[in-house]
Amino acid sequence: MMAEALERAEQRRVALIGDVAHELRTPLATIAGYVEGILDGVVETDEATWALVLDEVNRLRRLTDDLQQLSRVESRQITLAPTPVDPAHLIEAAVTRLTPQFTAKNIELYVNIEPRLPPVWADSDRILQVLINLFGNALQYTPDGGRVVIGAENAGEVIRFLVQDSGIGIAAEHLPHLFERFYRVDKSRTRATGGAGIGLTICKGIVAMHGGQIWATSAGLGCGATFYFTLPLYEHHE
Ligand code: ADP
């Protein structure tokens, strides 16, 4: 058994290195393409070119930031600063942050918070990051004219947060894998928009550090998706 477990860990490690190399390759190849074109005199050295190069550099920067955070979360190097947090405040903060982008994309936004929710035991910065990530995904995977709901409700011993969208949806076979490192449903599509499939893995790690759970449901392709996560009540935790 021990040997098998080691073998699996080794396989995951090798797969991880392969994934990281794969993620680095595309932006580096693009940057090299521009620079070579400039050196050969076939690409103009104007502002537009440098802006495109900068896009790729920023993509690499986001990737390395995400990788660093992923490794910190997975090795539990992050220390939480938990306080009693009002779930409504968290949601309002996420809404404030992303409303301009929803407006620009003409997506209807509904906030649905059960009144008088008790405070949760949470590091508010980290949980805000989780909410913004789910909220940002809903924005990204919902076409213009769609609809997104963000909310929270009491679910017994925990508060359950939800982000529901009317977007492209997720086929059943992908649902169990969404939270795995580098998992993307459609590799080519998400490549263009910059995601490496790490965001949800980081979310899962942060929620797990709080003792909560995170999961997704979808009625299938074209039917939208709903992401849920739970957090413990402060009064139960202390
Ligand atoms: P990415 O940075 O690629 O968005 P995530 O870890 O945030 O990575 O998400 C992993 C994959 O899950 C995405 O590539 C996408 O295929 C799928 N996904 C996430 N959120 C949604 C959503 N709201 N609707 C449809 N698919 C989604």
Coordinates of N, CA and C and ligand atoms in Angstrom, one line a residue:
M1 N 0.8 -1.2 0.0 CA 0.0 0.0 0.0 C 0.9 1.3 0.0
M2 N 1.8 1.2 0.9 CA 2.8 2.4 1.0 C 3.4 2.7 -0.3
A3 N 3.9 1.6 -1.0 CA 4.6 1.8 -2.3 C 3.6 2.4 -3.3
E4 N 2.4 1.9 -3.3 CA 1.4 2.4 -4.2 C 1.2 3.9 -4.0
A5 N 1.0 4.3 -2.7 CA 0.8 5.7 -2.4 C 1.9 6.5 -2.9
L6 N 3.1 6.0 -2.7 CA 4.3 6.8 -3.1 C 4.3 6.9 -4.6
E7 N 4.0 5.8 -5.3 CA 4.0 5.8 -6.7 C 3.0 6.9 -7.2
R8 N 1.8 6.9 -6.6 CA 0.8 7.9 -7.0 C 1.3 9.3 -6.8
A9 N 1.9 9.6 -5.7 CA 2.4 10.9 -5.4 C 3.4 11.3 -6.4
E10 N 4.3 10.4 -6.8 CA 5.3 10.6 -7.8 C 4.7 10.9 -9.2
Q11 N 3.6 10.2 -9.5 CA 2.9 10.4 -10.7 C 2.3 11.8 -10.8
R12 N 1.7 12.2 -9.6 CA 1.1 13.6 -9.5 C 2.2 14.6 -9.7
R13 N 3.4 14.4 -9.1 CA 4.4 15.4 -9.1 C 4.9 15.5 -10.6
V14 N 5.1 14.4 -11.3 CA 5.5 14.5 -12.7 C 4.5 15.2 -13.5
A15 N 3.2 14.9 -13.3 CA 2.1 15.5 -14.1 C 2.1 17.0 -13.8
L16 N 2.4 17.4 -12.6 CA 2.4 18.8 -12.2 C 3.5 19.6 -13.0
I17 N 4.7 19.0 -13.0 CA 5.8 19.6 -13.7 C 5.4 19.8 -15.2
G18 N 4.8 18.7 -15.7 CA 4.4 18.8 -17.1 C 3.4 19.9 -17.4
D19 N 2.4 20.0 -16.5 CA 1.4 21.1 -16.6 C 2.0 22.5 -16.5
V20 N 2.9 22.6 -15.6 CA 3.5 24.0 -15.5 C 4.3 24.3 -16.7
A21 N 5.1 23.4 -17.2 CA 5.9 23.6 -18.4 C 4.9 24.0 -19.6
H22 N 3.8 23.2 -19.7 CA 2.9 23.5 -20.7 C 2.3 24.9 -20.7
E23 N 2.0 25.3 -19.4 CA 1.4 26.7 -19.2 C 2.4 27.8 -19.6
L24 N 3.7 27.5 -19.3 CA 4.7 28.5 -19.6 C 5.0 28.6 -21.1
R25 N 4.8 27.5 -21.8 CA 5.3 27.5 -23.2 C 4.6 28.5 -24.1
T26 N 3.2 28.6 -24.0 CA 2.5 29.4 -25.0 C 2.9 30.9 -24.9
P27 N 2.8 31.5 -23.6 CA 3.2 32.9 -23.6 C 4.6 33.2 -24.0
L28 N 5.5 32.2 -23.6 CA 6.9 32.4 -24.0 C 7.1 32.4 -25.5
A29 N 6.4 31.4 -26.1 CA 6.5 31.3 -27.6 C 6.0 32.6 -28.3
T30 N 4.9 33.1 -27.7 CA 4.3 34.3 -28.3 C 5.3 35.5 -28.1
I31 N 5.9 35.7 -26.9 CA 6.8 36.8 -26.7 C 8.0 36.6 -27.7
A32 N 8.5 35.4 -27.8 CA 9.7 35.1 -28.6 C 9.3 35.5 -30.1
G33 N 8.1 35.2 -30.5 CA 7.6 35.5 -31.8 C 7.7 36.9 -32.1
Y34 N 7.2 37.8 -31.2 CA 7.2 39.2 -31.4 C 8.6 39.7 -31.5
V35 N 9.4 39.3 -30.5 CA 10.8 39.9 -30.5 C 11.6 39.5 -31.7
E36 N 11.4 38.2 -32.1 CA 12.1 37.8 -33.4 C 11.6 38.6 -34.6
G37 N 10.3 38.8 -34.6 CA 9.7 39.6 -35.7 C 10.3 41.0 -35.7
I38 N 10.5 41.6 -34.5 CA 11.1 43.0 -34.4 C 12.5 42.9 -34.9
L39 N 13.3 41.9 -34.5 CA 14.7 41.8 -34.9 C 14.8 41.6 -36.4
D40 N 13.9 40.9 -37.0 CA 13.9 40.6 -38.4 C 13.4 41.8 -39.2
G41 N 12.8 42.8 -38.5 CA 12.2 43.9 -39.2 C 10.9 43.6 -39.8
V42 N 10.2 42.5 -39.5 CA 8.9 42.3 -40.1 C 7.8 42.6 -39.1
V43 N 8.1 43.0 -37.9 CA 7.1 43.5 -36.9 C 7.4 44.9 -36.5
E44 N 6.4 45.8 -36.5 CA 6.7 47.2 -36.2 C 7.0 47.3 -34.7
T45 N 7.9 48.2 -34.3 CA 8.2 48.4 -32.9 C 7.3 49.6 -32.4
D46 N 6.0 49.4 -32.6 CA 5.1 50.5 -32.1 C 4.4 50.1 -30.8
E47 N 3.6 51.1 -30.4 CA 3.0 50.9 -29.1 C 2.1 49.6 -29.0
A48 N 1.4 49.3 -30.1 CA 0.5 48.2 -30.2 C 1.3 46.9 -30.0
T49 N 2.5 46.8 -30.6 CA 3.3 45.6 -30.4 C 3.7 45.4 -29.0
W50 N 4.2 46.5 -28.4 CA 4.6 46.4 -27.0 C 3.5 46.0 -26.0
A51 N 2.3 46.6 -26.4 CA 1.1 46.2 -25.6 C 0.8 44.7 -25.6
L52 N 1.0 44.1 -26.8 CA 0.7 42.7 -26.9 C 1.8 41.9 -26.2
V53 N 3.0 42.4 -26.2 CA 4.1 41.7 -25.5 C 3.8 41.8 -24.0
L54 N 3.4 43.0 -23.6 CA 3.1 43.2 -22.1 C 1.9 42.3 -21.7
D55 N 0.9 42.1 -22.6 CA -0.2 41.1 -22.2 C 0.3 39.8 -21.9
E56 N 1.3 39.3 -22.7 CA 1.8 38.0 -22.4 C 2.7 37.9 -21.2
V57 N 3.4 39.0 -20.9 CA 4.2 39.1 -19.7 C 3.3 39.1 -18.5
N58 N 2.2 39.8 -18.6 CA 1.2 39.8 -17.5 C 0.6 38.5 -17.3
R59 N 0.4 37.8 -18.4 CA -0.2 36.4 -18.2 C 0.8 35.5 -17.5
L60 N 2.1 35.6 -17.8 CA 3.1 34.8 -17.0 C 3.1 35.2 -15.6
R61 N 3.0 36.5 -15.3 CA 3.0 37.0 -13.9 C 1.8 36.5 -13.1
R62 N 0.6 36.5 -13.8 CA -0.6 36.0 -13.1 C -0.4 34.5 -12.8
L63 N 0.2 33.8 -13.8 CA 0.4 32.4 -13.6 C 1.4 32.1 -12.4
T64 N 2.5 32.8 -12.4 CA 3.4 32.6 -11.3 C 2.8 33.0 -9.9
D65 N 2.1 34.1 -9.9 CA 1.4 34.4 -8.7 C 0.4 33.3 -8.2
D66 N -0.4 32.8 -9.2 CA -1.3 31.7 -8.8 C -0.6 30.5 -8.4
L67 N 0.5 30.1 -9.0 CA 1.3 28.9 -8.7 C 1.8 29.1 -7.3
Q68 N 2.3 30.3 -6.9 CA 2.9 30.5 -5.6 C 1.8 30.3 -4.6
Q69 N 0.6 30.9 -4.9 CA -0.5 30.8 -3.9 C -1.0 29.4 -3.8
L70 N -1.1 28.7 -4.9 CA -1.5 27.3 -4.8 C -0.5 26.5 -4.0
S71 N 0.8 26.7 -4.1 CA 1.7 25.9 -3.3 C 1.6 26.3 -1.8
R72 N 1.3 27.6 -1.5 CA 1.2 28.0 -0.1 C -0.1 27.3 0.5
V73 N -1.2 27.3 -0.3 CA -2.4 26.8 0.2 C -2.3 25.3 0.4
E74 N -1.7 24.6 -0.6 CA -1.6 23.2 -0.5 C -0.7 22.7 0.5
S75 N 0.3 23.5 0.9 CA 1.3 23.1 1.9 C 0.8 23.7 3.3
R76 N -0.3 24.3 3.2 CA -0.9 25.0 4.5 C 0.0 26.0 5.1
Q77 N 0.8 26.7 4.2 CA 1.7 27.7 4.7 C 1.0 29.0 5.0
I78 N -0.3 29.1 4.6 CA -1.1 30.3 4.8 C -1.7 30.3 6.2
T79 N -1.5 31.3 7.0 CA -2.2 31.4 8.3 C -3.4 32.2 8.1
L80 N -4.5 31.7 8.7 CA -5.7 32.5 8.6 C -5.8 33.5 9.7
A81 N -6.5 34.6 9.5 CA -6.8 35.6 10.5 C -8.3 35.7 10.7
P82 N -8.9 34.6 11.3 CA -10.3 34.6 11.4 C -10.9 35.5 12.4
T83 N -12.1 36.1 12.0 CA -12.8 37.0 12.9 C -14.3 36.6 12.7
P84 N -15.2 37.2 13.5 CA -16.6 37.0 13.1 C -17.0 37.9 12.0
V85 N -17.4 37.3 10.9 CA -17.7 38.1 9.7 C -19.1 38.0 9.2
D86 N -19.7 39.1 8.9 CA -21.1 39.2 8.4 C -21.1 38.7 6.9
P87 N -21.8 37.6 6.6 CA -21.8 37.1 5.3 C -22.3 38.1 4.3
A88 N -23.3 39.0 4.7 CA -23.8 40.0 3.8 C -22.7 41.0 3.4
H89 N -21.8 41.3 4.3 CA -20.7 42.2 4.0 C -19.8 41.6 3.0
L90 N -19.5 40.3 3.1 CA -18.6 39.7 2.1 C -19.2 39.8 0.7
I91 N -20.5 39.5 0.6 CA -21.1 39.4 -0.7 C -21.2 40.9 -1.2
E92 N -21.5 41.8 -0.4 CA -21.6 43.2 -0.9 C -20.2 43.7 -1.4
A93 N -19.2 43.3 -0.7 CA -17.8 43.6 -1.1 C -17.5 43.1 -2.5
A94 N -17.9 41.8 -2.7 CA -17.6 41.2 -4.0 C -18.5 41.8 -5.1
V95 N -19.7 42.2 -4.8 CA -20.6 42.8 -5.7 C -20.0 44.2 -6.1
T96 N -19.6 45.0 -5.1 CA -19.1 46.3 -5.4 C -17.9 46.2 -6.4
R97 N -17.0 45.2 -6.1 CA -15.8 45.0 -6.9 C -16.2 44.7 -8.4
L98 N -17.2 43.9 -8.6 CA -17.4 43.4 -10.0 C -18.6 44.0 -10.8
T99 N -19.4 44.8 -10.1 CA -20.5 45.4 -10.7 C -20.2 46.1 -12.1
P100 N -19.1 46.9 -12.2 CA -18.8 47.5 -13.5 C -18.7 46.5 -14.6
Q101 N -18.1 45.4 -14.3 CA -17.8 44.4 -15.4 C -19.2 43.7 -15.8
F102 N -20.0 43.5 -14.8 CA -21.4 42.9 -15.1 C -22.2 43.9 -16.0
T103 N -22.1 45.2 -15.6 CA -22.8 46.2 -16.3 C -22.3 46.2 -17.8
A104 N -21.0 46.2 -17.9 CA -20.4 46.3 -19.2 C -20.8 45.2 -20.1
K105 N -21.0 44.0 -19.5 CA -21.3 42.8 -20.3 C -22.8 42.6 -20.4
N106 N -23.6 43.6 -19.8 CA -25.0 43.5 -19.9 C -25.6 42.2 -19.2
I107 N -25.0 41.8 -18.1 CA -25.5 40.7 -17.4 C -26.2 41.1 -16.2
E108 N -27.5 40.6 -16.0 CA -28.3 41.0 -14.9 C -27.7 40.4 -13.6
L109 N -27.6 41.2 -12.5 CA -27.0 40.7 -11.3 C -28.1 40.7 -10.2
Y110 N -28.3 39.6 -9.5 CA -29.2 39.6 -8.4 C -28.5 39.2 -7.1
V111 N -28.8 39.9 -6.1 CA -28.2 39.6 -4.8 C -29.3 39.0 -3.9
N112 N -29.1 37.9 -3.4 CA -30.1 37.2 -2.6 C -29.6 36.6 -1.3
I113 N -29.6 37.5 -0.3 CA -29.0 37.2 1.0 C -30.1 37.0 2.0
E114 N -30.2 35.9 2.7 CA -31.2 35.7 3.7 C -31.0 36.7 4.8
P115 N -32.1 37.4 5.3 CA -31.9 38.4 6.3 C -31.3 37.9 7.6
R116 N -30.6 38.7 8.3 CA -30.2 38.4 9.7 C -29.3 37.1 9.8
L117 N -28.4 36.9 8.9 CA -27.6 35.8 9.0 C -26.6 36.0 10.1
P118 N -26.3 34.9 10.9 CA -25.3 35.1 11.9 C -23.9 35.1 11.3
P119 N -22.9 35.7 12.1 CA -21.5 35.8 11.5 C -20.9 34.4 11.3
V120 N -20.0 34.4 10.3 CA -19.2 33.2 10.0 C -17.8 33.3 10.6
W121 N -17.2 32.2 10.8 CA -15.8 32.1 11.3 C -14.9 32.2 10.0
A122 N -14.3 33.3 9.7 CA -13.6 33.5 8.4 C -12.5 34.5 8.4
D123 N -11.5 34.2 7.6 CA -10.6 35.2 7.2 C -11.2 36.0 6.1
S124 N -11.6 37.2 6.3 CA -12.5 37.9 5.3 C -11.7 38.1 4.0
D125 N -10.4 38.5 4.1 CA -9.7 38.7 2.8 C -9.7 37.4 2.0
R126 N -9.4 36.3 2.6 CA -9.3 35.0 1.8 C -10.7 34.6 1.3
I127 N -11.7 34.8 2.1 CA -13.0 34.4 1.6 C -13.5 35.3 0.5
L128 N -13.2 36.6 0.6 CA -13.5 37.5 -0.4 C -12.9 37.1 -1.7
Q129 N -11.6 36.6 -1.6 CA -10.9 36.1 -2.8 C -11.7 35.0 -3.4
V130 N -12.2 34.1 -2.6 CA -13.0 32.9 -3.1 C -14.2 33.4 -3.8
L131 N -14.9 34.3 -3.2 CA -16.2 34.8 -3.8 C -15.9 35.5 -5.1
I132 N -14.9 36.4 -5.1 CA -14.5 37.1 -6.3 C -14.1 36.1 -7.5
N133 N -13.4 35.1 -7.1 CA -13.1 34.1 -8.1 C -14.3 33.4 -8.7
L134 N -15.2 33.0 -7.9 CA -16.4 32.3 -8.4 C -17.3 33.3 -9.2
F135 N -17.4 34.5 -8.6 CA -18.2 35.5 -9.3 C -17.5 35.9 -10.6
G136 N -16.2 36.0 -10.6 CA -15.5 36.3 -11.9 C -15.7 35.2 -12.9
N137 N -15.7 33.9 -12.5 CA -15.9 32.8 -13.4 C -17.3 32.9 -14.0
A138 N -18.3 33.2 -13.1 CA -19.7 33.3 -13.6 C -19.8 34.4 -14.6
L139 N -19.1 35.5 -14.4 CA -19.0 36.6 -15.4 C -18.4 36.1 -16.7
Q140 N -17.3 35.4 -16.6 CA -16.6 34.9 -17.7 C -17.3 33.9 -18.6
Y141 N -18.0 33.0 -17.9 CA -18.6 31.9 -18.6 C -20.1 32.1 -18.9
T142 N -20.6 33.4 -18.7 CA -22.0 33.7 -19.1 C -22.0 34.7 -20.2
P143 N -22.6 34.4 -21.3 CA -22.7 35.3 -22.4 C -23.4 36.6 -22.1
D144 N -23.2 37.6 -22.9 CA -24.0 38.9 -22.8 C -25.5 38.6 -22.7
G145 N -26.1 39.4 -21.8 CA -27.6 39.3 -21.7 C -28.0 38.2 -20.7
G146 N -27.0 37.6 -20.1 CA -27.3 36.5 -19.1 C -27.7 37.0 -17.8
R147 N -27.6 36.1 -16.8 CA -28.1 36.5 -15.5 C -27.3 35.7 -14.4
V148 N -26.9 36.4 -13.4 CA -26.1 35.8 -12.3 C -26.7 36.2 -10.9
V149 N -26.8 35.2 -10.1 CA -27.3 35.4 -8.7 C -26.1 35.1 -7.7
I150 N -25.9 36.0 -6.8 CA -25.0 35.7 -5.7 C -25.7 35.8 -4.4
G151 N -25.5 34.9 -3.5 CA -26.3 34.9 -2.2 C -25.7 34.0 -1.1
A152 N -26.4 34.1 0.0 CA -26.0 33.2 1.1 C -27.3 32.9 1.9
E153 N -27.2 31.7 2.6 CA -28.4 31.3 3.4 C -27.9 30.4 4.5
N154 N -28.7 30.4 5.5 CA -28.4 29.5 6.7 C -28.7 28.1 6.3
A155 N -27.8 27.2 6.6 CA -28.0 25.8 6.2 C -27.7 25.0 7.5
G156 N -28.3 25.3 8.6 CA -28.1 24.5 9.8 C -26.9 25.0 10.5
E157 N -25.8 24.2 10.6 CA -24.6 24.5 11.3 C -23.7 25.4 10.6
V158 N -24.0 25.7 9.3 CA -23.1 26.4 8.4 C -23.9 27.5 7.6
I159 N -23.2 28.4 7.1 CA -23.7 29.4 6.1 C -23.3 28.9 4.7
R160 N -24.3 28.8 3.8 CA -24.0 28.3 2.5 C -24.1 29.5 1.5
F161 N -22.9 29.7 0.8 CA -22.9 30.8 -0.2 C -23.1 30.2 -1.5
L162 N -23.7 31.0 -2.4 CA -23.9 30.4 -3.8 C -23.6 31.5 -4.8
V163 N -23.1 31.0 -6.0 CA -23.0 31.9 -7.2 C -23.6 31.1 -8.3
Q164 N -24.7 31.6 -8.9 CA -25.4 30.9 -9.9 C -25.4 31.7 -11.2
D165 N -25.1 31.0 -12.3 CA -25.1 31.7 -13.6 C -26.0 31.0 -14.6
S166 N -26.4 31.8 -15.6 CA -27.2 31.2 -16.7 C -26.3 31.0 -17.9
G167 N -25.0 30.7 -17.7 CA -24.0 30.6 -18.8 C -23.9 29.3 -19.5
I168 N -22.7 29.0 -19.9 CA -22.5 27.8 -20.8 C -22.7 26.5 -20.1
G169 N -22.7 26.5 -18.8 CA -22.9 25.2 -18.1 C -21.7 24.3 -18.2
I170 N -21.9 23.1 -17.5 CA -20.8 22.2 -17.3 C -21.3 20.8 -17.5
A171 N -20.8 20.0 -18.4 CA -21.3 18.6 -18.6 C -20.9 17.8 -17.4
A172 N -21.8 16.8 -17.1 CA -21.7 16.0 -15.8 C -20.3 15.4 -15.6
E173 N -19.7 14.9 -16.7 CA -18.4 14.2 -16.5 C -17.3 15.1 -16.0
H174 N -17.5 16.5 -16.2 CA -16.4 17.4 -15.8 C -16.6 17.8 -14.3
L175 N -17.9 17.8 -13.8 CA -18.1 18.3 -12.5 C -17.2 17.9 -11.4
P176 N -16.9 16.6 -11.3 CA -16.1 16.1 -10.2 C -14.6 16.6 -10.3
H177 N -14.2 17.1 -11.5 CA -12.8 17.4 -11.7 C -12.4 18.9 -11.6
L178 N -13.5 19.7 -11.5 CA -13.3 21.2 -11.7 C -12.3 21.8 -10.7
F179 N -12.2 21.1 -9.5 CA -11.3 21.7 -8.5 C -9.9 21.1 -8.5
E180 N -9.6 20.3 -9.5 CA -8.3 19.7 -9.6 C -7.4 20.8 -10.2
R181 N -6.1 20.6 -9.9 CA -5.1 21.6 -10.5 C -5.1 21.5 -12.0
F182 N -5.1 22.6 -12.6 CA -4.9 22.8 -14.1 C -6.1 22.2 -14.9
Y183 N -7.2 21.8 -14.2 CA -8.3 21.3 -14.9 C -9.1 22.3 -15.6
R184 N -9.2 22.2 -16.9 CA -10.1 23.1 -17.7 C -11.0 22.2 -18.6
V185 N -12.2 22.7 -18.7 CA -13.2 21.9 -19.4 C -12.8 21.9 -20.9
D186 N -12.5 23.1 -21.4 CA -12.2 23.3 -22.8 C -10.8 24.0 -22.8
K187 N -9.8 23.3 -23.1 CA -8.4 23.8 -23.0 C -8.2 25.0 -23.9
S188 N -8.7 24.8 -25.2 CA -8.4 25.9 -26.1 C -9.2 27.2 -25.8
R189 N -10.4 27.0 -25.4 CA -11.3 28.2 -25.2 C -10.7 29.0 -24.0
T190 N -10.4 28.3 -22.9 CA -10.0 29.1 -21.8 C -8.5 29.7 -22.0
R191 N -7.8 29.0 -22.8 CA -6.4 29.5 -23.1 C -6.5 31.0 -23.5
A192 N -7.4 31.3 -24.4 CA -7.5 32.6 -24.9 C -7.9 33.7 -23.9
T193 N -8.6 33.2 -22.8 CA -9.0 34.2 -21.8 C -8.1 34.2 -20.6
G194 N -7.1 33.4 -20.6 CA -6.0 33.5 -19.7 C -6.0 32.6 -18.5
G195 N -7.1 31.9 -18.2 CA -7.1 31.0 -17.1 C -6.3 29.8 -17.2
A196 N -5.6 29.4 -16.1 CA -4.8 28.2 -16.2 C -5.5 27.0 -15.5
G197 N -6.7 27.2 -15.0 CA -7.4 26.1 -14.3 C -6.8 26.0 -12.9
I198 N -6.4 27.0 -12.2 CA -5.8 26.9 -10.9 C -6.8 27.6 -9.9
G199 N -7.6 28.6 -10.4 CA -8.4 29.4 -9.5 C -9.3 28.6 -8.5
L200 N -10.0 27.6 -9.1 CA -10.9 26.8 -8.3 C -10.1 25.9 -7.3
T201 N -8.9 25.5 -7.7 CA -8.1 24.7 -6.8 C -7.7 25.5 -5.5
I202 N -7.3 26.8 -5.8 CA -7.0 27.7 -4.7 C -8.2 27.9 -3.8
C203 N -9.4 28.1 -4.4 CA -10.6 28.3 -3.7 C -10.9 27.1 -2.8
K204 N -10.7 25.9 -3.3 CA -11.0 24.7 -2.5 C -10.1 24.6 -1.3
G205 N -8.8 25.0 -1.6 CA -7.8 24.9 -0.4 C -8.2 25.9 0.7
I206 N -8.6 27.1 0.2 CA -9.0 28.2 1.2 C -10.2 27.8 2.0
V207 N -11.2 27.3 1.3 CA -12.4 26.8 2.0 C -12.1 25.7 2.9
A208 N -11.3 24.7 2.5 CA -11.0 23.6 3.3 C -10.3 24.1 4.6
M209 N -9.4 25.1 4.5 CA -8.7 25.6 5.7 C -9.7 26.1 6.7
H210 N -10.9 26.6 6.2 CA -11.9 27.1 7.1 C -12.8 26.0 7.6
G211 N -12.6 24.7 7.2 CA -13.4 23.6 7.6 C -14.7 23.6 6.8
G212 N -14.7 24.3 5.6 CA -15.9 24.2 4.8 C -15.8 23.3 3.6
Q213 N -16.8 23.3 2.8 CA -16.8 22.5 1.6 C -17.2 23.3 0.4
I214 N -16.8 22.9 -0.8 CA -17.1 23.7 -2.0 C -17.4 22.7 -3.1
W215 N -18.5 23.0 -3.9 CA -18.9 22.0 -4.9 C -19.6 22.8 -6.0
A216 N -19.9 22.1 -7.1 CA -20.6 22.8 -8.3 C -21.7 21.8 -8.8
T217 N -22.7 22.5 -9.3 CA -23.8 21.7 -9.9 C -24.1 22.4 -11.3
S218 N -24.6 21.6 -12.2 CA -25.0 22.1 -13.5 C -25.9 21.1 -14.1
A219 N -27.0 21.6 -14.7 CA -27.9 20.7 -15.4 C -27.4 20.3 -16.8
G220 N -26.2 20.8 -17.1 CA -25.6 20.3 -18.4 C -25.2 21.5 -19.2
L221 N -24.6 21.2 -20.4 CA -24.1 22.2 -21.3 C -25.3 23.2 -21.7
G222 N -25.0 24.5 -21.6 CA -26.0 25.5 -22.0 C -27.0 25.7 -20.9
C223 N -26.9 25.1 -19.8 CA -27.9 25.2 -18.7 C -27.4 26.0 -17.5
G224 N -26.3 26.7 -17.6 CA -25.8 27.4 -16.5 C -25.1 26.5 -15.4
A225 N -24.5 27.1 -14.4 CA -23.9 26.4 -13.4 C -24.1 27.1 -12.0
T226 N -24.0 26.4 -11.0 CA -24.1 27.0 -9.6 C -22.9 26.4 -8.8
F227 N -22.2 27.3 -8.2 CA -21.1 27.0 -7.3 C -21.6 27.3 -5.9
Y228 N -21.3 26.4 -4.9 CA -21.6 26.6 -3.5 C -20.4 26.4 -2.7
F229 N -20.3 27.1 -1.6 CA -19.4 26.7 -0.5 C -20.0 27.1 0.8
T230 N -19.5 26.4 1.8 CA -20.0 26.6 3.2 C -18.9 27.1 4.1
L231 N -19.3 27.8 5.2 CA -18.4 28.3 6.2 C -19.1 28.0 7.6
P232 N -18.3 27.7 8.6 CA -18.8 27.5 9.9 C -19.3 28.8 10.5
L233 N -20.3 28.6 11.4 CA -20.8 29.8 12.2 C -19.7 30.1 13.2
Y234 N -19.6 31.4 13.5 CA -18.6 31.8 14.4 C -18.9 31.2 15.8
E235 N -20.1 31.3 16.2 CA -20.5 30.8 17.6 C -20.2 29.3 17.7
H236 N -20.3 28.5 16.7 CA -20.0 27.1 16.8 C -18.5 26.8 16.8
H237 N -17.8 27.7 16.2 CA -16.3 27.5 16.1 C -15.6 27.8 17.3
E238 N -15.9 28.9 18.0 CA -15.1 29.3 19.1 C -15.3 28.5 20.4
Ligands
ADP1 P1 -9.8 29.1 -15.1 O1 -8.7 30.0 -14.6 O2 -9.4 28.3 -16.3 O3 -11.1 29.7 -15.2 P2 -10.7 27.7 -12.7 O4 -10.0 26.8 -11.8 O5 -11.3 29.0 -12.2 O6 -9.8 28.0 -13.9 O7 -11.9 26.9 -13.4 C1 -11.6 25.6 -14.0 C2 -12.5 25.3 -15.1 O8 -13.9 25.2 -14.7 C3 -12.6 26.4 -16.2 O9 -11.6 26.3 -17.1 C4 -14.0 26.2 -16.8 O10 -13.8 25.2 -17.8 C5 -14.8 25.6 -15.7 N1 -15.7 26.6 -15.0 C6 -15.4 27.3 -13.9 N2 -16.5 28.1 -13.6 C7 -17.4 27.9 -14.5 C8 -18.8 28.4 -14.8 N3 -19.3 29.3 -13.9 N4 -19.4 27.9 -15.8 C9 -18.9 27.0 -16.7 N5 -17.6 26.5 -16.5 C10 -16.9 26.9 -15.4

